[in-house]
CSV table of C-alpha atoms in Angstrom, one decimal:
chain,number,residue,atom,x,y,z
A,359,MET,CA,118.5,93.1,83.3
A,360,ASP,CA,117.9,93.2,79.6
A,361,PHE,CA,116.2,96.1,77.7
A,362,ILE,CA,112.8,94.4,77.5
A,363,GLU,CA,112.7,93.9,81.2
A,364,LEU,CA,113.8,97.5,81.7
A,365,LEU,CA,110.9,98.7,79.5
A,366,LYS,CA,108.5,96.5,81.6
A,367,VAL,CA,109.7,98.1,84.8
A,368,ILE,CA,109.4,101.6,83.4
A,369,PHE,CA,105.8,100.8,82.3
A,370,LEU,CA,104.9,99.4,85.8
A,371,GLY,CA,106.4,102.5,87.4
A,372,ILE,CA,104.2,104.7,85.2
A,373,VAL,CA,101.2,102.7,86.1
A,374,GLU,CA,102.0,102.9,89.8
A,375,GLY,CA,102.7,106.6,89.7
A,376,ILE,CA,99.4,107.4,88.0
A,377,THR,CA,97.1,105.0,89.9
A,378,GLU,CA,98.5,105.4,93.4
A,379,TRP,CA,96.9,108.9,93.8
A,380,LEU,CA,94.0,108.8,91.4
A,381,PRO,CA,91.2,106.8,93.2
A,382,ILE,CA,91.3,103.9,90.8
A,383,SER,CA,93.5,101.4,92.7
A,384,SER,CA,97.2,101.0,92.1
A,385,THR,CA,97.5,97.5,93.4
A,386,GLY,CA,94.5,96.5,91.3
A,387,HIS,CA,96.0,97.9,88.2
A,388,LEU,CA,99.4,96.2,88.9
A,389,ILE,CA,97.6,92.9,89.3
A,390,LEU,CA,95.8,93.4,86.0
A,391,VAL,CA,98.9,94.6,84.2
A,392,GLU,CA,100.8,91.5,85.5
A,393,GLU,CA,98.4,89.3,83.6
A,394,PHE,CA,99.9,90.8,80.4
A,395,VAL,CA,103.3,92.2,81.3
A,396,LYS,CA,105.1,89.7,83.4
A,397,LEU,CA,108.5,90.5,84.9
A,398,ASP,CA,111.0,87.7,84.9
A,399,VAL,CA,111.1,87.4,88.7
A,400,SER,CA,110.0,85.1,91.4
A,401,LYS,CA,106.4,85.2,92.8
A,402,GLN,CA,107.8,86.3,96.2
A,403,PHE,CA,109.8,89.2,94.6
A,404,TRP,CA,106.7,90.3,92.6
A,405,GLU,CA,104.5,90.4,95.7
A,406,MET,CA,107.1,92.5,97.5
A,407,PHE,CA,107.7,94.7,94.4
A,408,MET,CA,104.0,95.6,94.1
A,409,VAL,CA,104.2,97.2,97.6
A,410,VAL,CA,107.7,98.6,97.8
A,411,ILE,CA,107.4,100.4,94.4
A,412,GLN,CA,104.9,102.6,96.2
A,413,LEU,CA,107.8,104.2,98.2
A,414,GLY,CA,108.6,106.2,95.1
A,415,ALA,CA,105.1,107.5,94.9
A,416,ILE,CA,105.1,108.3,98.7
A,417,MET,CA,108.3,110.4,98.3
A,418,ALA,CA,106.5,112.5,95.8
A,419,VAL,CA,104.1,113.6,98.5
A,420,VAL,CA,107.0,114.3,100.9
A,421,VAL,CA,108.6,116.5,98.3
A,422,LEU,CA,105.5,118.4,97.2
A,423,TYR,CA,104.1,118.9,100.7
A,424,PHE,CA,107.2,119.1,102.7
A,425,LYS,CA,106.4,122.5,104.2
A,426,ASP,CA,102.9,121.3,105.3
A,427,LEU,CA,104.3,118.1,106.7
A,428,TRP,CA,107.5,119.0,108.5
A,429,PRO,CA,106.6,120.1,112.1
A,430,PHE,CA,110.0,121.5,113.1
A,431,HIS,CA,111.5,125.0,112.5
A,432,ASN,CA,114.0,127.3,114.0
A,433,ARG,CA,112.0,130.4,114.6
A,434,ARG,CA,113.3,132.5,117.5
A,435,PRO,CA,110.4,133.9,119.7
A,436,LYS,CA,110.4,137.3,121.2
A,437,HIS,CA,110.5,137.5,125.0
A,438,HIS,CA,109.4,140.9,126.3
A,439,ASN,CA,108.0,140.9,129.9
A,440,VAL,CA,106.8,137.3,129.8
A,441,THR,CA,106.4,134.7,132.5
A,442,LYS,CA,108.4,131.5,132.9
A,443,ILE,CA,105.5,129.5,131.5
A,444,GLU,CA,105.3,131.8,128.5
A,445,LYS,CA,109.1,131.5,128.0
A,446,THR,CA,108.8,127.7,128.1
A,447,ALA,CA,105.9,127.8,125.6
A,448,GLY,CA,107.9,130.1,123.4
A,449,PHE,CA,111.0,127.8,123.6
A,450,ILE,CA,108.8,124.8,122.5
A,451,CYS,CA,107.2,126.9,119.7
A,452,ARG,CA,110.7,127.9,118.5
A,453,PHE,CA,111.3,124.3,117.4
A,454,VAL,CA,107.8,122.7,117.0
A,455,GLN,CA,104.8,123.8,115.0
A,456,ILE,CA,102.0,122.5,117.3
A,457,ASP,CA,99.3,122.3,114.7
A,458,LYS,CA,101.4,120.1,112.5
A,459,MET,CA,102.4,117.8,115.4
A,460,ILE,CA,98.6,117.4,116.2
A,461,MET,CA,98.0,116.6,112.5
A,462,TRP,CA,100.6,113.8,112.7
A,463,PHE,CA,99.0,112.4,115.9
A,464,LYS,CA,95.7,112.3,114.1
A,465,ILE,CA,97.3,110.5,111.2
A,466,VAL,CA,98.7,107.9,113.7
A,467,VAL,CA,95.1,107.5,115.0
A,468,SER,CA,93.9,106.9,111.4
A,469,CYS,CA,96.6,104.2,111.0
A,470,LEU,CA,95.4,102.2,114.1
A,471,PRO,CA,92.5,100.3,112.5
A,472,ALA,CA,94.8,99.0,109.7
A,473,ILE,CA,97.4,98.0,112.3
A,474,ILE,CA,95.0,96.3,114.6
A,475,ILE,CA,92.6,94.7,112.2
A,476,ALA,CA,94.0,94.4,108.7
A,477,LEU,CA,97.7,93.6,109.4
A,478,PRO,CA,97.1,90.2,111.0
A,479,PHE,CA,95.1,89.0,107.9
A,480,ASN,CA,97.5,90.5,105.2
A,481,ASP,CA,98.9,87.1,104.0
A,482,PHE,CA,95.4,85.6,103.8
A,483,ILE,CA,94.0,88.5,101.9
A,484,GLU,CA,96.8,88.4,99.4
A,485,GLU,CA,96.4,84.7,98.8
A,486,LYS,CA,92.6,84.8,98.4
A,487,PHE,CA,91.9,88.1,96.7
A,488,ASN,CA,94.9,89.0,94.5
A,489,ASN,CA,93.3,88.1,91.2
A,490,TYR,CA,91.6,89.7,88.2
A,491,PHE,CA,88.0,88.8,89.2
A,492,VAL,CA,88.1,90.4,92.7
A,493,VAL,CA,89.9,93.5,91.2
A,494,ALA,CA,87.3,93.8,88.5
A,495,VAL,CA,84.3,93.5,90.8
A,496,MET,CA,85.8,96.0,93.3
A,497,LEU,CA,86.5,98.5,90.5
A,498,ILE,CA,82.8,98.3,89.5
A,499,VAL,CA,81.4,98.4,93.0
A,500,TYR,CA,83.5,101.4,94.1
A,501,GLY,CA,83.0,103.1,90.8
A,502,VAL,CA,79.2,103.1,91.5
A,503,LEU,CA,79.8,104.3,95.0
A,504,PHE,CA,81.8,107.3,93.8
A,505,ILE,CA,79.0,108.3,91.5
A,506,LEU,CA,76.3,107.9,94.2
A,507,ILE,CA,78.3,109.7,96.8
A,508,GLU,CA,79.1,112.6,94.5
A,509,ASP,CA,75.3,113.0,93.8
A,510,TYR,CA,74.7,112.9,97.5
A,511,ASN,CA,77.5,115.4,98.2
A,512,LYS,CA,76.1,118.0,95.8
A,513,LYS,CA,73.2,118.5,98.2
A,514,ARG,CA,75.3,119.8,101.1
A,515,ASP,CA,78.2,122.1,101.9
A,516,PRO,CA,81.4,120.6,103.4
A,517,ALA,CA,81.7,121.1,107.2
A,518,VAL,CA,85.5,120.5,107.2
A,519,ASN,CA,87.5,122.8,104.9
A,520,SER,CA,91.0,122.4,106.3
A,521,ILE,CA,93.0,119.5,107.8
A,522,ALA,CA,93.2,121.3,111.1
A,523,GLU,CA,89.4,121.0,111.4
A,524,ILE,CA,89.6,117.2,111.2
A,525,SER,CA,88.5,115.9,114.6
A,526,TRP,CA,90.0,112.9,116.4
A,527,LYS,CA,86.9,111.0,115.9
A,528,MET,CA,86.9,111.8,112.2
A,529,ALA,CA,90.5,110.8,111.9
A,530,LEU,CA,89.7,107.4,113.4
A,531,LEU,CA,86.7,106.9,111.1
A,532,ILE,CA,88.8,107.7,108.1
A,533,GLY,CA,91.1,105.0,109.3
A,534,VAL,CA,88.2,102.6,109.4
A,535,PHE,CA,87.4,103.5,105.8
A,536,GLN,CA,91.0,102.8,104.9
A,537,LEU,CA,90.3,99.2,106.0
A,538,LEU,CA,88.2,98.7,102.9
A,539,ALA,CA,91.3,99.1,100.8
A,540,VAL,CA,92.7,95.7,101.9
A,541,ILE,CA,90.7,94.2,99.1
A,542,PRO,CA,92.6,94.7,95.8
A,543,GLY,CA,90.7,97.0,93.3
A,544,THR,CA,89.2,99.1,96.1
A,545,SER,CA,91.9,101.8,96.1
A,546,ARG,CA,93.3,103.1,99.4
A,547,SER,CA,93.1,106.7,98.2
A,548,GLY,CA,89.6,106.0,96.9
A,549,ALA,CA,88.4,104.5,100.2
A,550,THR,CA,89.7,107.3,102.4
A,551,ILE,CA,88.6,110.1,100.0
A,552,ILE,CA,85.1,108.6,100.0
A,553,GLY,CA,85.2,108.3,103.8
A,554,GLY,CA,86.4,111.9,104.2
A,555,ILE,CA,83.7,113.3,101.9
A,556,LEU,CA,81.0,111.3,103.7
A,557,LEU,CA,82.2,112.5,107.0
A,558,GLY,CA,81.9,116.1,105.9
A,559,ALA,CA,85.3,117.0,104.4
A,560,SER,CA,85.8,119.0,101.2
A,561,ARG,CA,87.3,117.1,98.2
A,562,THR,CA,90.5,119.0,98.6
A,563,VAL,CA,90.9,118.2,102.3
A,564,ALA,CA,89.9,114.6,101.8
A,565,ALA,CA,92.5,114.2,99.1
A,566,GLU,CA,95.3,115.9,100.9
A,567,TYR,CA,94.6,114.0,104.1
A,568,THR,CA,94.7,110.8,102.0
A,569,PHE,CA,98.1,111.8,100.7
A,570,PHE,CA,99.5,112.4,104.1
A,571,LEU,CA,98.0,109.2,105.6
A,572,ALA,CA,99.7,107.3,102.8
A,573,ILE,CA,103.1,108.2,104.2
A,574,PRO,CA,103.2,106.1,107.4
A,575,THR,CA,100.8,103.5,105.9
A,576,MET,CA,102.9,102.7,102.9
A,577,PHE,CA,106.3,103.1,104.6
A,578,GLY,CA,105.1,100.6,107.2
A,579,ALA,CA,103.7,98.2,104.6
A,580,SER,CA,106.9,98.4,102.5
A,581,LEU,CA,109.1,97.8,105.6
A,582,LEU,CA,107.1,94.7,106.5
A,583,LYS,CA,107.4,93.4,102.9
A,584,LEU,CA,111.2,94.0,102.8
A,585,VAL,CA,111.7,92.3,106.1
A,586,LYS,CA,109.6,89.3,105.0
A,587,PHE,CA,111.4,89.0,101.7
A,588,GLY,CA,114.9,89.7,103.1
A,589,LEU,CA,117.5,92.1,101.9
A,590,HIS,CA,119.4,89.6,99.8
A,591,PHE,CA,118.7,91.1,96.3
A,592,THR,CA,120.4,90.1,93.1
A,593,GLY,CA,121.8,93.0,91.1
A,594,ALA,CA,118.9,92.7,88.6
A,595,GLU,CA,116.3,92.7,91.4
A,596,LEU,CA,117.8,95.8,93.0
A,597,MET,CA,117.8,97.5,89.7
A,598,ILE,CA,114.1,96.7,89.2
A,599,LEU,CA,113.2,98.2,92.5
A,600,VAL,CA,115.2,101.3,92.0
A,601,VAL,CA,114.0,102.0,88.5
A,602,GLY,CA,110.4,101.3,89.5
A,603,MET,CA,110.5,103.6,92.4
A,604,VAL,CA,112.3,106.4,90.5
A,605,VAL,CA,109.7,106.3,87.7
A,606,SER,CA,106.8,106.1,90.1
A,607,PHE,CA,108.2,109.1,92.0
A,608,VAL,CA,108.4,111.3,88.8
A,609,VAL,CA,105.0,110.3,87.5
A,610,SER,CA,103.4,110.7,90.9
A,611,ILE,CA,104.5,114.3,91.1
A,612,LEU,CA,102.6,114.9,87.9
A,613,ALA,CA,99.6,112.9,88.9
A,614,ILE,CA,99.2,114.7,92.3
A,615,LYS,CA,99.4,118.1,90.7
A,616,PHE,CA,96.9,117.0,88.1
A,617,LEU,CA,94.5,115.6,90.7
A,618,MET,CA,94.6,118.6,93.0
A,619,GLY,CA,94.0,121.0,90.0
A,620,TYR,CA,91.2,118.8,88.7
A,621,ILE,CA,89.2,118.5,91.8
A,622,LYS,CA,89.1,122.2,92.3
A,623,LYS,CA,86.7,122.4,89.4
A,624,HIS,CA,85.3,118.9,89.0
A,625,ASP,CA,84.0,116.0,91.1
A,626,PHE,CA,85.2,112.4,91.2
A,627,LYS,CA,82.5,111.0,88.9
A,628,VAL,CA,84.8,110.6,86.0
A,629,PHE,CA,86.9,108.2,88.1
A,630,GLY,CA,83.8,106.3,89.0
A,631,TRP,CA,82.9,105.8,85.4
A,632,TYR,CA,86.4,104.8,84.5
A,633,ARG,CA,86.4,102.2,87.2
A,634,ILE,CA,83.1,100.8,86.0
A,635,VAL,CA,84.1,100.6,82.3
A,636,LEU,CA,87.5,99.0,83.1
A,637,GLY,CA,85.9,96.5,85.5
A,638,VAL,CA,83.4,95.4,82.9
A,639,ILE,CA,86.1,95.2,80.2
A,640,VAL,CA,88.3,93.0,82.4
A,641,LEU,CA,85.4,90.7,83.3
A,642,LEU,CA,84.4,90.3,79.6
A,643,TYR,CA,87.9,89.8,78.5
A,644,PHE,CA,88.7,87.0,80.9
A,645,THR,CA,85.3,85.4,80.5
A,646,ILE,CA,85.8,85.2,76.7
A,647,ALA,CA,89.4,84.3,77.0
A,648,GLY,CA,88.6,81.6,79.6
């Protein structure tokens, strides 16, 4: 891999790391960037790369939120005058944090709509919708939605202020909202954050649950892409993947910290306006260029 290709990969990693967590569509941005910054790779590798590079971003969530995600520990319970049932419960609690296990079961429930409905149509969607026009339109549409929803959200107080308060029904409905993200330009994080807010979650809870939901969702999507592509990489292809993931990991840590700090004092309107402006620019550019 020559120096120019390395710079391209670093740039793509930066784009992925920023856009994966901000509600502005990472896949949409990569599709747009690919119109101008083309890697010297096959179409099949590029389609796989756009998904697998997200593993670096996902690992940033695992690192930053490990204590909130890992449900196992080695805490020794005290047993003083307790029954056998209480001893058994204490033994389980010594190794498992029940609230975190329940959270993971809810995340699995949120994944079900994508597995059942979106997965069978994945190839069709990529073939028909991975283009600048669809991305631009979805950027604009969901940009408008973000602004309208934030105006609506100002009139009410959130009913769900912690992930533990998310009900099973709410978890399933957030998964339904995630289905919207199968169309490039929508933003997986944007769709689930919008869904969470509409369902009564605070911005912070909606964002954090979105981060956690991304872990199984994107690991699963990446695994499917790798299996479909095969594991017979050239040295250059392997380097592209590794560099892209490492860069997206580092940038994602910064992006997540920025977003969580930002939404404590601000709403999501700025991202809505960004999406609208970018979508209009893209449509105008390709209309004039075409």
